[in-house]
């Protein structure tokens, strides 16, 4: 199994959660209402954390239409649904035909990426793992994936003011940086949140390994304000994941038609991992980095 096969699948799941990818405007969006200005003077750490948490405090669920663009892959379109704290389902395909694309999801126990056809030059396969097992696996060091990043990238962040957050640091462009450091089995992981100095919106998230090598970052742009929920959600997410060889893998996701707190259907069916019989099954928690070969 090649690294490009794994990361080509995981980058979809990581992005819709979590770059200087191909910046492409979406033809199916109308002008967005802008977020209100919260800060006219420099905020302290508590004020920034409160603003981030309050932004989507009233949002439990999100559904929207999506368009995905990735180098070397035909544009994909489909739907995305999210339910806090960690449930997500993305279905997309070429010209909207799901049988010619992907089914990506996360529930309370596990996550998966199902390539239904020869998507991106890969054979049909379903990559999956239990959250707790993948967190302790050796592969996580090569594929720095956290399902929670998907929800975080949509702006559904919840930060704790327990002394583990450093900052705010002021960037040269005037935006603020908040930093968290998490200890894992494979070493520390540093995450920087870049926050707009006026609106308090998280516009970028960058993830570094123990040696402070940048392994992934995302940009959330073109936020739309929903006054009835006092919330702003991005309408474009860009992601770059750097492979072990340093080469970037980029992806752009456009989102439109946001619906908030309006999910319908059978929850058991929405959040259950599919069981395809004609696909190769790959348990990422039991796959070692040594088995992944660079292209």
Short mmCIF file of C-alpha atoms in Angstrom, two decimals:
data_model
loop_
_atom_site.label_atom_id
_atom_site.label_comp_id
_atom_site.label_asym_id
_atom_site.label_seq_id
_atom_site.Cartn_x
_atom_site.Cartn_y
_atom_site.Cartn_z
CA UNK A 1 0.00 0.00 0.00
CA UNK A 2 1.52 3.32 -1.06
CA UNK A 3 1.53 6.45 1.06
CA UNK A 4 -0.20 8.32 -1.76
CA UNK A 5 -3.10 5.85 -1.61
CA UNK A 6 -3.64 6.35 2.09
CA UNK A 7 -3.15 10.10 2.17
CA UNK A 8 -5.21 10.55 -0.98
CA UNK A 9 -8.15 9.08 0.89
CA UNK A 10 -7.47 10.53 4.30
CA UNK A 11 -6.96 14.06 3.01
CA UNK A 12 -10.65 14.22 2.10
CA UNK A 13 -11.68 13.26 5.61
CA UNK A 14 -9.06 15.52 7.17
CA UNK A 15 -10.01 18.56 5.16
CA UNK A 16 -13.69 18.51 5.72
CA UNK A 17 -13.04 18.59 9.18
CA UNK A 18 -9.59 20.65 9.04
CA UNK A 19 -3.58 25.22 2.61
CA UNK A 20 -2.74 26.77 -0.24
CA UNK A 21 -4.66 24.40 -2.41
CA UNK A 22 -6.32 25.36 -5.64
CA UNK A 23 -8.37 28.43 -4.77
CA UNK A 24 -11.54 28.05 -6.77
CA UNK A 25 -14.65 30.10 -6.36
CA UNK A 26 -17.90 28.19 -6.15
CA UNK A 27 -20.52 29.00 -8.79
CA UNK A 28 -23.42 28.00 -6.53
CA UNK A 29 -22.98 30.55 -3.75
CA UNK A 30 -24.67 33.88 -3.17
CA UNK A 31 -22.96 36.77 -1.32
CA UNK A 32 -22.44 36.00 2.37
CA UNK A 33 -23.49 38.10 5.34
CA UNK A 34 -20.36 39.09 7.22
CA UNK A 35 -19.61 38.32 10.85
CA UNK A 36 -19.97 41.22 13.31
CA UNK A 37 -16.94 43.01 14.72
CA UNK A 38 -16.35 41.88 18.31
CA UNK A 39 -13.07 43.56 19.19
CA UNK A 40 -12.14 47.21 18.74
CA UNK A 41 -9.21 46.87 21.14
CA UNK A 42 -6.72 44.06 21.66
CA UNK A 43 -8.46 41.15 23.48
CA UNK A 44 -6.84 39.00 26.12
CA UNK A 45 -6.74 35.21 26.05
CA UNK A 46 -10.01 34.78 27.91
CA UNK A 47 -11.89 37.08 25.54
CA UNK A 48 -10.57 35.23 22.49
CA UNK A 49 -11.43 31.80 23.87
CA UNK A 50 -14.91 32.98 24.84
CA UNK A 51 -15.47 34.38 21.33
CA UNK A 52 -14.37 31.13 19.68
CA UNK A 53 -16.60 29.02 21.92
CA UNK A 54 -19.59 31.34 21.60
CA UNK A 55 -19.42 31.42 17.79
CA UNK A 56 -21.09 28.04 17.36
CA UNK A 57 -22.39 27.36 20.87
CA UNK A 58 -25.96 27.22 19.50
CA UNK A 59 -25.02 24.97 16.56
CA UNK A 60 -25.54 21.24 17.14
CA UNK A 61 -25.85 20.07 13.55
CA UNK A 62 -24.82 21.33 10.11
CA UNK A 63 -25.74 20.09 6.66
CA UNK A 64 -24.63 21.58 3.34
CA UNK A 65 -23.85 20.95 -0.31
CA UNK A 66 -20.18 20.58 -1.19
CA UNK A 67 -17.81 20.68 -4.14
CA UNK A 68 -14.35 19.10 -3.82
CA UNK A 69 -11.34 19.87 -5.96
CA UNK A 70 -8.06 17.99 -5.70
CA UNK A 71 -5.12 17.77 -8.08
CA UNK A 72 -5.39 14.84 -10.48
CA UNK A 73 -9.01 14.02 -9.56
CA UNK A 74 -12.21 15.11 -11.39
CA UNK A 75 -14.30 17.60 -9.36
CA UNK A 76 -16.63 15.90 -6.90
CA UNK A 77 -19.97 17.16 -5.59
CA UNK A 78 -22.27 15.89 -2.90
CA UNK A 79 -23.45 16.53 0.65
CA UNK A 80 -21.97 16.90 4.12
CA UNK A 81 -23.70 16.46 7.48
CA UNK A 82 -22.14 17.02 10.90
CA UNK A 83 -23.41 16.54 14.43
CA UNK A 84 -21.39 17.57 17.46
CA UNK A 85 -19.34 16.36 19.12
CA UNK A 86 -17.81 13.91 16.60
CA UNK A 87 -20.32 12.66 14.02
CA UNK A 88 -19.78 13.43 10.34
CA UNK A 89 -20.87 11.99 6.98
CA UNK A 90 -19.70 13.10 3.53
CA UNK A 91 -20.97 11.58 0.30
CA UNK A 92 -19.63 12.88 -2.99
CA UNK A 93 -19.03 11.68 -6.52
CA UNK A 94 -18.19 12.72 -10.05
CA UNK A 95 -21.08 14.89 -11.35
CA UNK A 96 -22.83 14.07 -8.10
CA UNK A 97 -23.04 10.30 -8.68
CA UNK A 98 -22.13 8.79 -5.31
CA UNK A 99 -21.35 5.37 -6.85
CA UNK A 100 -18.44 7.09 -8.64
CA UNK A 101 -16.89 8.70 -5.58
CA UNK A 102 -16.47 8.46 -1.83
CA UNK A 103 -18.34 7.88 1.40
CA UNK A 104 -16.50 9.40 4.36
CA UNK A 105 -17.68 9.35 7.93
CA UNK A 106 -17.10 9.34 11.64
CA UNK A 107 -19.30 8.23 14.52
CA UNK A 108 -18.76 7.90 18.26
CA UNK A 109 -16.57 4.80 17.91
CA UNK A 110 -14.92 4.72 14.47
CA UNK A 111 -14.18 6.53 11.22
CA UNK A 112 -13.93 5.41 7.61
CA UNK A 113 -13.09 6.46 4.05
CA UNK A 114 -14.73 4.35 1.35
CA UNK A 115 -13.47 4.77 -2.21
CA UNK A 116 -16.34 3.22 -4.14
CA UNK A 117 -14.63 3.13 -7.53
CA UNK A 118 -11.18 3.80 -8.99
CA UNK A 119 -11.28 7.24 -7.40
CA UNK A 120 -7.96 9.05 -7.81
CA UNK A 121 -6.45 6.00 -9.50
CA UNK A 122 -7.00 3.84 -6.42
CA UNK A 123 -8.74 0.49 -6.36
CA UNK A 124 -12.06 0.30 -4.46
CA UNK A 125 -11.25 0.13 -0.75
CA UNK A 126 -12.53 1.14 2.65
CA UNK A 127 -10.00 2.55 5.12
CA UNK A 128 -11.25 2.48 8.70
CA UNK A 129 -10.24 2.43 12.35
CA UNK A 130 -11.63 2.82 15.82
CA UNK A 131 -10.82 6.25 17.24
CA UNK A 132 -9.07 4.95 20.35
CA UNK A 133 -7.06 2.32 18.48
CA UNK A 134 -5.89 4.71 15.77
CA UNK A 135 -4.83 7.26 18.38
CA UNK A 136 -2.40 4.67 19.78
CA UNK A 137 -1.21 3.31 16.42
CA UNK A 138 2.18 3.84 14.82
CA UNK A 139 0.54 4.96 11.58
CA UNK A 140 -0.89 8.06 13.22
CA UNK A 141 2.61 9.57 13.21
CA UNK A 142 2.68 9.34 9.39
CA UNK A 143 -0.97 10.32 8.91
CA UNK A 144 -1.71 12.94 11.59
CA UNK A 145 -5.44 12.42 11.51
CA UNK A 146 -7.94 13.38 14.20
CA UNK A 147 -11.66 13.09 13.37
CA UNK A 148 -12.31 16.06 15.64
CA UNK A 149 -10.33 18.25 13.23
CA UNK A 150 -13.16 17.94 10.72
CA UNK A 151 -15.65 19.54 13.05
CA UNK A 152 -13.06 22.06 14.26
CA UNK A 153 -12.36 23.16 10.69
CA UNK A 154 -16.03 23.99 10.23
CA UNK A 155 -15.72 26.39 13.14
CA UNK A 156 -17.43 24.10 15.68
CA UNK A 157 -14.62 24.58 18.17
CA UNK A 158 -14.79 24.21 21.92
CA UNK A 159 -11.71 25.31 23.87
CA UNK A 160 -11.10 24.84 27.58
CA UNK A 161 -9.55 27.63 29.62
CA UNK A 162 -7.47 25.31 31.78
CA UNK A 163 -4.01 26.77 31.34
CA UNK A 164 -3.11 24.56 28.37
CA UNK A 165 -3.64 27.37 25.83
CA UNK A 166 -0.73 29.70 25.12
CA UNK A 167 -1.08 33.21 23.73
CA UNK A 168 -2.39 35.27 22.22
CA UNK A 169 0.66 35.97 20.06
CA UNK A 170 0.40 38.74 17.49
CA UNK A 171 1.37 37.93 13.90
CA UNK A 172 2.87 40.41 11.45
CA UNK A 173 -0.49 40.61 9.66
CA UNK A 174 -2.24 41.64 12.89
CA UNK A 175 -4.01 38.32 13.50
CA UNK A 176 -3.63 36.42 16.75
CA UNK A 177 -2.26 32.93 17.38
CA UNK A 178 -3.43 30.59 20.14
CA UNK A 179 -1.30 27.48 20.72
CA UNK A 180 -2.01 24.12 22.33
CA UNK A 181 0.44 21.27 22.90
CA UNK A 182 -0.87 17.72 23.34
CA UNK A 183 1.23 14.77 24.46
CA UNK A 184 0.61 11.54 22.55
CA UNK A 185 2.16 8.09 22.47
CA UNK A 186 4.26 9.17 19.48
CA UNK A 187 5.37 12.51 20.90
CA UNK A 188 3.91 15.97 21.30
CA UNK A 189 1.57 17.58 18.77
CA UNK A 190 1.41 21.37 18.55
CA UNK A 191 -1.64 23.09 17.11
CA UNK A 192 -1.77 26.78 16.25
CA UNK A 193 -5.08 28.58 15.75
CA UNK A 194 -4.89 31.80 13.73
CA UNK A 195 -7.71 34.12 14.82
CA UNK A 196 -9.06 37.25 13.15
CA UNK A 197 -8.33 40.28 15.32
CA UNK A 198 -11.77 41.88 14.79
CA UNK A 199 -14.29 39.03 14.53
CA UNK A 200 -12.59 36.38 16.66
CA UNK A 201 -13.08 33.78 13.92
CA UNK A 202 -10.55 30.96 13.55
CA UNK A 203 -9.23 31.33 10.02
CA UNK A 204 -6.33 28.88 10.02
CA UNK A 205 -5.24 25.79 11.92
CA UNK A 206 -1.68 24.46 11.67
CA UNK A 207 -0.40 21.21 13.14
CA UNK A 208 3.25 20.45 13.96
CA UNK A 209 4.99 17.29 15.13
CA UNK A 210 7.40 17.03 18.05
CA UNK A 211 10.26 18.51 16.01
CA UNK A 212 7.95 21.40 14.97
CA UNK A 213 7.77 20.14 11.40
CA UNK A 214 4.60 21.44 9.77
CA UNK A 215 2.53 18.37 8.92
CA UNK A 216 -0.84 19.87 8.03
CA UNK A 217 -2.67 23.16 7.90
CA UNK A 218 -6.09 24.40 6.86
CA UNK A 219 -7.62 27.71 5.90
CA UNK A 220 -11.28 28.49 6.55
CA UNK A 221 -12.39 31.45 4.42
CA UNK A 222 -15.48 33.24 3.14
CA UNK A 223 -17.39 32.92 6.39
CA UNK A 224 -21.16 33.37 6.34
CA UNK A 225 -22.92 34.82 9.37
CA UNK A 226 -26.18 33.25 10.57
CA UNK A 227 -27.70 35.84 12.92
CA UNK A 228 -30.44 33.55 14.27
CA UNK A 229 -27.69 31.32 15.71
CA UNK A 230 -25.07 34.05 16.30
CA UNK A 231 -22.71 31.84 14.29
CA UNK A 232 -20.31 32.18 11.37
CA UNK A 233 -19.40 29.15 9.25
CA UNK A 234 -16.83 28.96 6.44
CA UNK A 235 -17.91 28.50 2.83
CA UNK A 236 -14.49 27.34 1.70
CA UNK A 237 -11.94 25.11 3.40
CA UNK A 238 -8.46 24.59 1.99
CA UNK A 239 -6.09 21.92 3.25
CA UNK A 240 -2.46 20.97 2.77
CA UNK A 241 -0.99 17.80 4.29
CA UNK A 242 2.77 17.32 3.96
CA UNK A 243 3.88 13.74 3.38
CA UNK A 244 6.98 12.15 4.94
CA UNK A 245 8.91 13.18 1.81
CA UNK A 246 7.87 16.80 2.35
CA UNK A 247 5.63 16.89 -0.71
CA UNK A 248 2.29 18.65 -0.12
CA UNK A 249 -1.10 17.09 -0.87
CA UNK A 250 -3.72 19.80 -1.32
CA UNK A 251 -7.49 19.91 -1.40
CA UNK A 252 -10.22 22.57 -1.61
CA UNK A 253 -13.79 22.11 -0.39
CA UNK A 254 -16.53 24.62 -1.23
CA UNK A 255 -19.66 24.57 0.95
CA UNK A 256 -23.09 26.11 0.31
CA UNK A 257 -26.72 25.91 1.38
CA UNK A 258 -25.92 25.54 5.07
CA UNK A 259 -28.76 24.21 7.21
CA UNK A 260 -28.32 24.41 10.97
CA UNK A 261 -29.94 22.07 13.53
CA UNK A 262 -32.20 20.52 10.88
CA UNK A 263 -30.98 16.97 10.34
CA UNK A 264 -33.64 14.41 9.46
CA UNK A 265 -33.56 10.68 8.88
CA UNK A 266 -32.60 7.58 10.83
CA UNK A 267 -29.57 8.39 13.04
CA UNK A 268 -28.48 4.74 13.11
CA UNK A 269 -28.29 4.73 9.32
CA UNK A 270 -26.73 8.19 8.99
CA UNK A 271 -23.83 7.49 11.34
CA UNK A 272 -23.17 3.78 10.67
CA UNK A 273 -20.07 2.65 8.78
CA UNK A 274 -21.03 1.00 5.45
CA UNK A 275 -20.18 -2.68 4.88
CA UNK A 276 -19.20 -3.02 1.19
CA UNK A 277 -18.50 -6.58 0.14
CA UNK A 278 -16.62 -5.68 -3.05
CA UNK A 279 -13.95 -3.43 -1.52
CA UNK A 280 -10.61 -4.09 0.09
CA UNK A 281 -10.77 -3.52 3.87
CA UNK A 282 -7.79 -1.73 5.46
CA UNK A 283 -7.69 -1.25 9.24
CA UNK A 284 -5.47 1.79 9.68
CA UNK A 285 -4.95 1.06 13.37
CA UNK A 286 -3.24 -2.19 12.40
CA UNK A 287 -1.23 -0.84 9.47
CA UNK A 288 2.37 0.12 10.21
CA UNK A 289 4.22 3.01 8.64
CA UNK A 290 6.80 0.53 7.33
CA UNK A 291 4.23 -0.95 4.97
CA UNK A 292 3.58 2.42 3.32
CA UNK A 293 5.88 3.05 0.38
CA UNK A 294 6.37 6.45 -1.23
CA UNK A 295 5.26 6.60 -4.88
#
